C-alpha cells in the first residue's frame, strides 16, 4: 500500500487526521477492508488504505520501537528491522567515531539509533525506504544527524572514510523466504570484506542461526545478542571494534560474557541448584566460561545445564532449586508426582527426544499443586529433575 506519494500524503494535515482516525479503529489484518469502507466516507480511498495499513504496522512495530505510533513502516522492512533495544546497544558500541555509515539502511531503525551517537550517512538503493527513513528521522527529531543517500552498495560510485565506522545489515530473505547461506544474502556477505581497508571498524548483522562453518577463517569478533531471554541476532565486529573471539550479550543491561579459553569445571550430578544458560551463552559456546564464573559444573558432558550447591543470581542463566532427582520412567514418575499432589506441570526438556505435549498428557496428573519438571540427561543417564525457579 505504501508508496512515495502515499507517504507524502500521510505527512500532510489531512494525512495525519486520517492516521489518527485509522489508529482509533485499532484495525487488524482481517478487519482491513471493513475499516477502509468506513473511513473512505471521510477521506480519499488511497489515503485511507495507506493510513489503515500504517495503523496495523504501527501496532505491530510497537514490539520493536517505543515510538512506533509516530513512525512510518513498510511491511517487509519492519519484519527485518532490529528491535530498538538491540539497535541502541549496538549504537553504543559504535559511538566515538566522527561519522557512521548505515550500509543498506532499510526503513532506518538502526540509522535512528546510530544518529543518537554520531552523524549517519544512510545508504540504500530503495528510494521508498530512504523516504521512510527521512520521515522517521523527522518524526523522532534526529533529521539533522541523518543523511540519506541513494546508491547501490555493489557499485564503486561512492567512497567511505577511513576515520568512520560502518554498520551493514544485508537482506536475509528472498521471495519471502529466509536465506541461510551468507553467499545468498542481499548483498552477499563477501561484499563487506571489501570495505574493511576503507573503514576504521565495521559491524555486520547476520542471522543468529548462521552455520559457523561459513565464518571459517574470518578475522572478527562474533557476538550473539539476546533480549528478554530470546536470541535475537548475531553481529560480526571488525577492525578496532574486534576485542575478543566470542561474546554473548544479554539485554536489557547490557551484560556481556566473553571468551577467554576456560573449558569449564567438569561434570557433577545435580546438586542443590540448576542453571539454565541464556540462549546467547549457548550459541556463543560460552557454557564453560559461565561455569567458571559461577563455580558450577555441567550435569552431563552433552548437556548445557550447570549445577552447584549455591544459588548465585546471574543475568546469564535462569536459576532453579533442585527439589528431587527423579526417574524418567513414565509410570514411576506419574506415581511420584501424584503423591506430591501435582496437577499442573511446566515441562521442559534438553537432550531428550520426548514430545513434551504428548508426555504431559500421558502423565494424567490430578492435584492442586504446580511444579516444574525438566527431562534431561545427567551423568549419561535419563533423569527427570523436579525444580522450582529461584527469584532473581
Coordinates of C-alpha atoms in Angstrom, one line a residue:
X1 CA 0.0 0.0 0.0
X2 CA 2.8 2.4 0.9
X3 CA 4.4 4.3 -2.0
X4 CA 6.3 7.6 -2.2
X5 CA 3.1 9.6 -3.0
X6 CA 1.1 7.9 -0.2
X7 CA 3.9 8.6 2.2
X8 CA 3.9 12.2 1.2
X9 CA 0.1 12.4 1.7
X10 CA 0.2 10.8 5.1
X11 CA 2.5 13.6 6.3
X12 CA 0.0 16.4 5.4
X13 CA -2.5 17.7 7.8
X14 CA -5.3 15.6 6.2
X15 CA -3.0 12.6 6.2
X16 CA -2.3 12.9 9.9
X17 CA -6.0 13.2 10.5
X18 CA -6.6 10.0 8.6
X19 CA -3.8 8.3 10.5
X20 CA -5.4 9.3 13.8
X21 CA -8.8 8.1 12.6
X22 CA -7.4 4.8 11.5
X23 CA -5.5 4.3 14.7
X24 CA -8.7 4.9 16.7
X25 CA -10.2 1.9 14.9
X26 CA -7.4 -0.4 16.2
X27 CA -7.6 -2.5 13.0
X28 CA -6.3 -6.0 12.5
X29 CA -5.4 -7.6 9.2
X30 CA -8.8 -9.3 9.0
X31 CA -10.6 -6.0 9.5
X32 CA -8.6 -4.1 6.9
X33 CA -11.4 -3.9 4.3
X34 CA -14.2 -3.1 6.7
X35 CA -12.2 -0.3 8.3
X36 CA -11.3 1.1 4.9
X37 CA -15.0 1.1 3.9
X38 CA -16.0 3.1 7.0
X39 CA -13.2 5.7 6.7
X40 CA -13.4 6.3 2.9
X41 CA -16.7 8.2 3.6
X42 CA -14.5 10.9 5.2
X43 CA -11.2 10.6 3.3
X44 CA -9.9 9.8 -0.2
X45 CA -9.7 6.0 -0.6
X46 CA -6.0 5.8 -1.5
X47 CA -5.2 7.8 1.6
X48 CA -7.5 5.7 3.7
X49 CA -5.8 2.4 2.5
X50 CA -2.4 3.8 3.3
X51 CA -3.5 5.1 6.7
X52 CA -5.2 1.8 7.8
X53 CA -2.1 -0.2 6.7
X54 CA 0.1 2.2 8.8
X55 CA -2.2 1.7 11.8
X56 CA -1.8 -2.0 11.5
X57 CA 2.0 -1.8 11.0
X58 CA 2.4 0.7 13.8
X59 CA 0.7 -1.6 16.3
X60 CA 3.0 -4.4 15.1
X61 CA 6.0 -2.1 15.3
X62 CA 5.3 -1.3 18.9
X63 CA 7.0 -4.6 19.7
X64 CA 10.3 -3.2 18.3
X65 CA 10.0 0.6 18.6
X66 CA 8.9 2.6 21.7
X67 CA 7.6 5.4 19.4
X68 CA 6.1 3.2 16.7
X69 CA 2.9 5.3 16.8
X70 CA 4.8 8.2 15.2
X71 CA 6.8 6.2 12.6
X72 CA 6.1 5.1 9.1
X73 CA 6.7 1.5 8.0
X74 CA 6.8 -0.9 5.0
X75 CA 5.8 -4.4 5.8
X76 CA 8.9 -6.4 4.8
X77 CA 11.3 -3.8 6.1
X78 CA 9.6 -3.9 9.5
X79 CA 9.8 -7.6 9.7
X80 CA 13.6 -7.4 9.1
X81 CA 14.2 -4.5 11.4
X82 CA 16.2 -4.9 14.6
X83 CA 14.4 -4.2 17.9
X84 CA 15.1 -0.7 19.3
X85 CA 16.8 -2.2 22.3
X86 CA 19.3 -4.1 20.2
X87 CA 19.9 -1.2 17.9
X88 CA 20.7 1.2 20.7
X89 CA 23.0 -1.3 22.3
X90 CA 24.9 -1.7 19.0
X91 CA 25.0 2.1 18.5
X92 CA 26.7 2.4 21.9
X93 CA 29.4 0.1 20.7
X94 CA 29.8 2.2 17.6
X95 CA 29.9 5.5 19.5
X96 CA 33.1 7.6 19.3
X97 CA 33.6 7.8 15.6
X98 CA 33.1 11.2 13.8
X99 CA 30.9 9.6 11.2
X100 CA 28.9 6.3 10.8
X101 CA 27.7 4.6 7.7
X102 CA 24.5 2.6 7.7
X103 CA 25.1 0.3 4.7
X104 CA 21.7 -0.9 3.5
X105 CA 19.7 1.1 5.9
X106 CA 16.2 -0.1 5.0
X107 CA 13.5 1.9 6.8
X108 CA 16.2 3.2 9.1
X109 CA 15.6 1.7 12.6
X110 CA 19.4 1.3 13.0
X111 CA 20.1 4.7 11.5
X112 CA 17.8 6.4 14.1
X113 CA 19.7 4.7 16.9
X114 CA 23.1 5.5 15.4
X115 CA 22.1 9.1 15.0
X116 CA 21.9 9.4 18.7
X117 CA 25.7 8.9 19.0
X118 CA 27.1 10.3 15.7
X119 CA 26.2 11.7 12.3
X120 CA 25.0 8.9 10.0
X121 CA 25.2 8.5 6.2
X122 CA 22.4 6.1 5.4
X123 CA 22.8 4.3 2.1
X124 CA 20.2 2.2 0.3
X125 CA 19.2 1.6 -3.3
X126 CA 15.5 1.6 -2.5
X127 CA 14.1 5.1 -2.8
X128 CA 10.9 4.3 -0.8
X129 CA 12.9 3.0 2.2
X130 CA 15.1 6.1 2.2
X131 CA 11.9 8.2 2.2
X132 CA 10.6 6.2 5.1
X133 CA 13.9 6.8 6.9
X134 CA 13.7 10.6 6.3
X135 CA 10.1 10.7 7.5
X136 CA 11.0 8.7 10.7
X137 CA 14.1 10.9 11.4
X138 CA 11.8 14.0 11.2
X139 CA 9.2 12.3 13.4
X140 CA 11.8 11.5 16.1
X141 CA 13.7 14.7 15.8
X142 CA 17.1 13.4 14.6
X143 CA 16.9 14.5 11.0
X144 CA 19.9 16.8 11.5
X145 CA 22.1 13.8 12.1
X146 CA 20.9 11.6 9.2
X147 CA 21.9 11.9 5.6
X148 CA 20.0 9.5 3.3
X149 CA 21.9 8.6 0.2
X150 CA 20.5 6.5 -2.7
X151 CA 23.2 4.2 -4.0
X152 CA 23.9 0.6 -4.9
X153 CA 26.4 -0.8 -2.4
X154 CA 27.8 -3.1 -5.0
X155 CA 28.8 -0.3 -7.3
X156 CA 32.0 1.7 -6.7
X157 CA 30.3 5.1 -7.2
X158 CA 30.7 6.2 -3.6
X159 CA 33.5 6.4 -1.1
X160 CA 34.0 5.5 2.6
X161 CA 36.1 7.3 5.2
X162 CA 39.0 5.7 6.9
X163 CA 38.1 7.6 10.1
X164 CA 34.5 6.3 10.1
X165 CA 32.8 3.1 11.1
X166 CA 30.1 1.2 9.3
X167 CA 27.1 -1.0 10.0
X168 CA 26.0 -3.5 7.4
X169 CA 22.6 -5.3 7.6
X170 CA 22.3 -7.4 4.4
X171 CA 18.9 -8.8 3.4
X172 CA 18.3 -12.4 4.5
X173 CA 15.1 -13.1 2.7
X174 CA 14.4 -13.8 -0.9
X175 CA 10.8 -14.0 -2.3
X176 CA 9.6 -14.0 1.3
X177 CA 11.7 -17.0 2.4
X178 CA 14.6 -16.9 4.8
X179 CA 18.1 -17.3 3.3
X180 CA 20.7 -19.3 5.3
X181 CA 23.8 -19.1 3.1
X182 CA 25.8 -15.9 3.5
X183 CA 26.6 -16.0 -0.2
X184 CA 22.9 -15.5 -0.9
X185 CA 22.5 -12.5 1.4
X186 CA 21.5 -9.4 -0.5
X187 CA 24.1 -8.1 -0.9
X188 CA 26.3 -11.1 -0.1
X189 CA 28.5 -11.1 3.0
X190 CA 31.7 -11.1 0.9
X191 CA 31.0 -7.5 -0.1
X192 CA 31.5 -6.4 3.5
X193 CA 35.1 -7.8 3.4
X194 CA 36.0 -5.4 0.6
X195 CA 35.1 -2.4 2.8
X196 CA 37.5 -3.3 5.6
X197 CA 40.5 -1.4 4.2
X198 CA 38.3 1.7 3.8
X199 CA 36.9 1.9 7.4
X200 CA 38.2 2.1 10.9
X201 CA 35.7 -0.5 12.0
X202 CA 32.7 -2.4 10.7
X203 CA 29.8 -4.2 12.3
X204 CA 27.8 -6.8 10.3
X205 CA 24.4 -8.2 11.3
X206 CA 23.9 -11.8 10.5
X207 CA 21.4 -14.5 11.4
X208 CA 21.8 -15.9 14.9
X209 CA 21.3 -19.3 13.4
X210 CA 24.2 -18.9 11.0
X211 CA 26.3 -22.0 10.2
X212 CA 29.6 -21.1 11.9
X213 CA 31.5 -23.0 9.2
X214 CA 30.6 -20.2 6.9
X215 CA 32.8 -17.9 9.0
X216 CA 35.8 -20.2 9.0
X217 CA 39.0 -18.0 8.6
X218 CA 37.1 -14.7 9.1
X219 CA 39.1 -12.5 11.5
X220 CA 36.2 -11.0 13.5
X221 CA 34.5 -10.9 16.9
X222 CA 31.3 -12.9 16.8
X223 CA 28.6 -11.7 19.2
X224 CA 25.3 -13.3 19.9
X225 CA 22.6 -11.0 21.4
X226 CA 19.5 -12.0 23.3
X227 CA 16.7 -9.8 24.6
X228 CA 14.4 -10.8 27.5
X229 CA 15.6 -14.4 27.2
X230 CA 15.1 -14.7 23.4
X231 CA 18.1 -15.0 21.0
X232 CA 17.6 -12.1 18.6
X233 CA 20.6 -11.7 16.4
X234 CA 24.3 -12.1 15.8
X235 CA 26.9 -9.5 14.9
X236 CA 30.4 -9.6 13.4
X237 CA 32.8 -6.9 14.6
X238 CA 35.8 -6.0 12.6
X239 CA 38.7 -3.6 12.9
X240 CA 39.1 -1.5 16.1
X241 CA 35.8 -2.9 17.4
X242 CA 37.1 -6.5 17.4
X243 CA 38.1 -7.2 21.0
X244 CA 37.6 -10.9 21.7
X245 CA 36.7 -14.0 19.6
X246 CA 33.3 -14.7 21.1
X247 CA 30.8 -12.6 23.1
X248 CA 27.4 -13.2 24.4
X249 CA 25.3 -10.1 25.4
X250 CA 22.1 -10.1 27.4
X251 CA 19.7 -7.3 27.1
X252 CA 18.5 -5.3 28.9
X253 CA 21.7 -4.4 30.7
X254 CA 23.8 -4.9 28.8
X255 CA 25.6 -7.8 30.3
X256 CA 28.3 -9.4 28.3
X257 CA 30.3 -12.6 28.8
X258 CA 33.4 -13.1 26.6
X259 CA 35.6 -16.0 25.6
X260 CA 38.9 -16.4 27.5
X261 CA 39.7 -20.1 26.9
X262 CA 38.0 -21.5 30.0
X263 CA 36.7 -25.0 29.4
X264 CA 34.5 -25.5 32.4
X265 CA 34.8 -27.3 35.7
X266 CA 34.0 -30.9 34.9
X267 CA 30.9 -33.0 35.4
X268 CA 28.8 -33.4 38.6
X269 CA 25.4 -35.0 39.3
X270 CA 22.7 -32.4 40.0
X271 CA 23.4 -30.5 43.3
X272 CA 21.1 -28.1 45.1
X273 CA 20.8 -25.7 42.3
X274 CA 20.5 -25.9 38.5
X275 CA 21.5 -23.1 36.0
X276 CA 19.9 -22.9 32.5
X277 CA 22.2 -20.7 30.4
X278 CA 20.7 -17.9 28.3
X279 CA 20.4 -18.9 24.6
X280 CA 23.1 -16.3 23.7
X281 CA 25.5 -18.1 26.0
X282 CA 24.7 -21.4 24.3
X283 CA 25.0 -20.1 20.8
X284 CA 28.4 -18.4 21.6
X285 CA 29.7 -21.6 23.1
X286 CA 30.4 -20.0 26.4
X287 CA 29.0 -22.5 28.8
X288 CA 32.5 -23.3 30.1
X289 CA 33.1 -19.6 30.7
X290 CA 29.8 -19.3 32.7
X291 CA 30.6 -22.5 34.7
X292 CA 33.9 -21.0 35.8
X293 CA 32.2 -17.7 36.7
X294 CA 29.6 -19.5 38.8
X295 CA 31.9 -22.2 40.2
X296 CA 29.4 -24.7 38.7
X297 CA 29.7 -27.9 36.7
X298 CA 27.8 -29.5 33.9
X299 CA 25.5 -32.3 34.8
X300 CA 26.4 -34.2 31.7
X301 CA 29.1 -33.8 29.0
X302 CA 26.4 -33.4 26.3
X303 CA 24.1 -31.1 28.3
X304 CA 24.5 -27.4 28.9
X305 CA 22.7 -27.3 32.3
X306 CA 25.0 -26.3 35.1
X307 CA 24.8 -27.2 38.8
X308 CA 26.3 -26.2 42.1
X309 CA 25.4 -26.2 45.8
X310 CA 24.9 -22.4 45.8
X311 CA 22.3 -20.1 44.2
X312 CA 24.1 -17.3 42.5
X313 CA 22.0 -14.6 40.8
X314 CA 23.3 -14.0 37.3
X315 CA 21.9 -12.4 34.2
X316 CA 23.4 -15.2 32.1
X317 CA 21.2 -18.0 33.3
X318 CA 17.9 -18.9 34.9
X319 CA 18.3 -20.5 38.3
X320 CA 16.3 -23.3 39.8
X321 CA 16.3 -25.1 43.1
X322 CA 16.5 -28.8 42.7
X323 CA 13.8 -30.4 44.8
X324 CA 14.4 -34.0 43.7
X325 CA 16.2 -36.0 41.0
X326 CA 13.6 -38.5 39.7
X327 CA 13.4 -41.3 37.3
X328 CA 12.2 -40.6 33.7
X329 CA 10.1 -43.8 33.7
X330 CA 6.6 -42.6 32.9
X331 CA 4.8 -44.9 35.3
X332 CA 7.1 -44.2 38.2
X333 CA 7.2 -40.5 37.5
X334 CA 3.4 -40.3 37.4
X335 CA 3.1 -42.0 40.8
X336 CA 5.7 -39.7 42.3
X337 CA 4.1 -36.5 41.0
X338 CA 0.6 -37.7 42.1
X339 CA 1.9 -38.4 45.6
X340 CA 3.0 -34.8 45.7
X341 CA -0.4 -33.6 44.6
X342 CA 0.9 -32.1 41.4
X343 CA -1.9 -31.3 38.9
X344 CA -0.4 -28.5 36.8
X345 CA 3.1 -29.1 35.3
X346 CA 5.5 -26.9 33.4
X347 CA 7.5 -29.4 31.4
X348 CA 10.9 -28.6 29.9
X349 CA 13.5 -30.8 28.1
X350 CA 17.1 -30.8 26.9
X351 CA 18.8 -33.7 25.3
X352 CA 15.6 -35.7 25.2
X353 CA 13.6 -36.8 22.1
X354 CA 10.4 -36.9 24.1
X355 CA 7.4 -34.9 22.7
X356 CA 6.7 -32.6 25.6
X357 CA 3.0 -32.0 24.9
X358 CA 2.3 -35.8 24.4
X359 CA 4.3 -36.7 27.5
X360 CA 2.4 -34.2 29.7
X361 CA -0.9 -35.7 28.6
X362 CA 0.2 -39.2 29.2
X363 CA 1.2 -38.3 32.8
X364 CA -2.6 -37.7 33.5
X365 CA -2.0 -35.7 36.7
X366 CA -4.7 -34.6 39.1
X367 CA -4.0 -32.3 42.0
X368 CA -3.9 -28.7 43.4
X369 CA -0.1 -28.1 43.2
X370 CA 2.0 -26.7 40.4
X371 CA 5.5 -28.0 39.6
X372 CA 8.3 -27.6 37.0
X373 CA 9.9 -30.7 35.6
X374 CA 13.0 -30.9 33.4
X375 CA 13.6 -34.0 31.3
X376 CA 17.3 -34.3 30.5
X377 CA 20.4 -36.4 31.0
X378 CA 22.8 -36.4 33.9
X379 CA 25.9 -38.5 34.1
X380 CA 25.0 -40.4 31.0
X381 CA 21.5 -41.4 32.1
X382 CA 18.0 -40.1 31.6
X383 CA 16.6 -38.2 34.5
X384 CA 13.6 -36.0 35.5
X385 CA 14.5 -33.0 37.6
X386 CA 11.8 -31.6 39.8
X387 CA 12.7 -28.0 40.3
X388 CA 11.4 -24.6 41.3
X389 CA 12.5 -21.2 39.9
X390 CA 14.7 -19.0 42.2
X391 CA 13.6 -15.4 42.1
X392 CA 16.1 -13.1 40.5

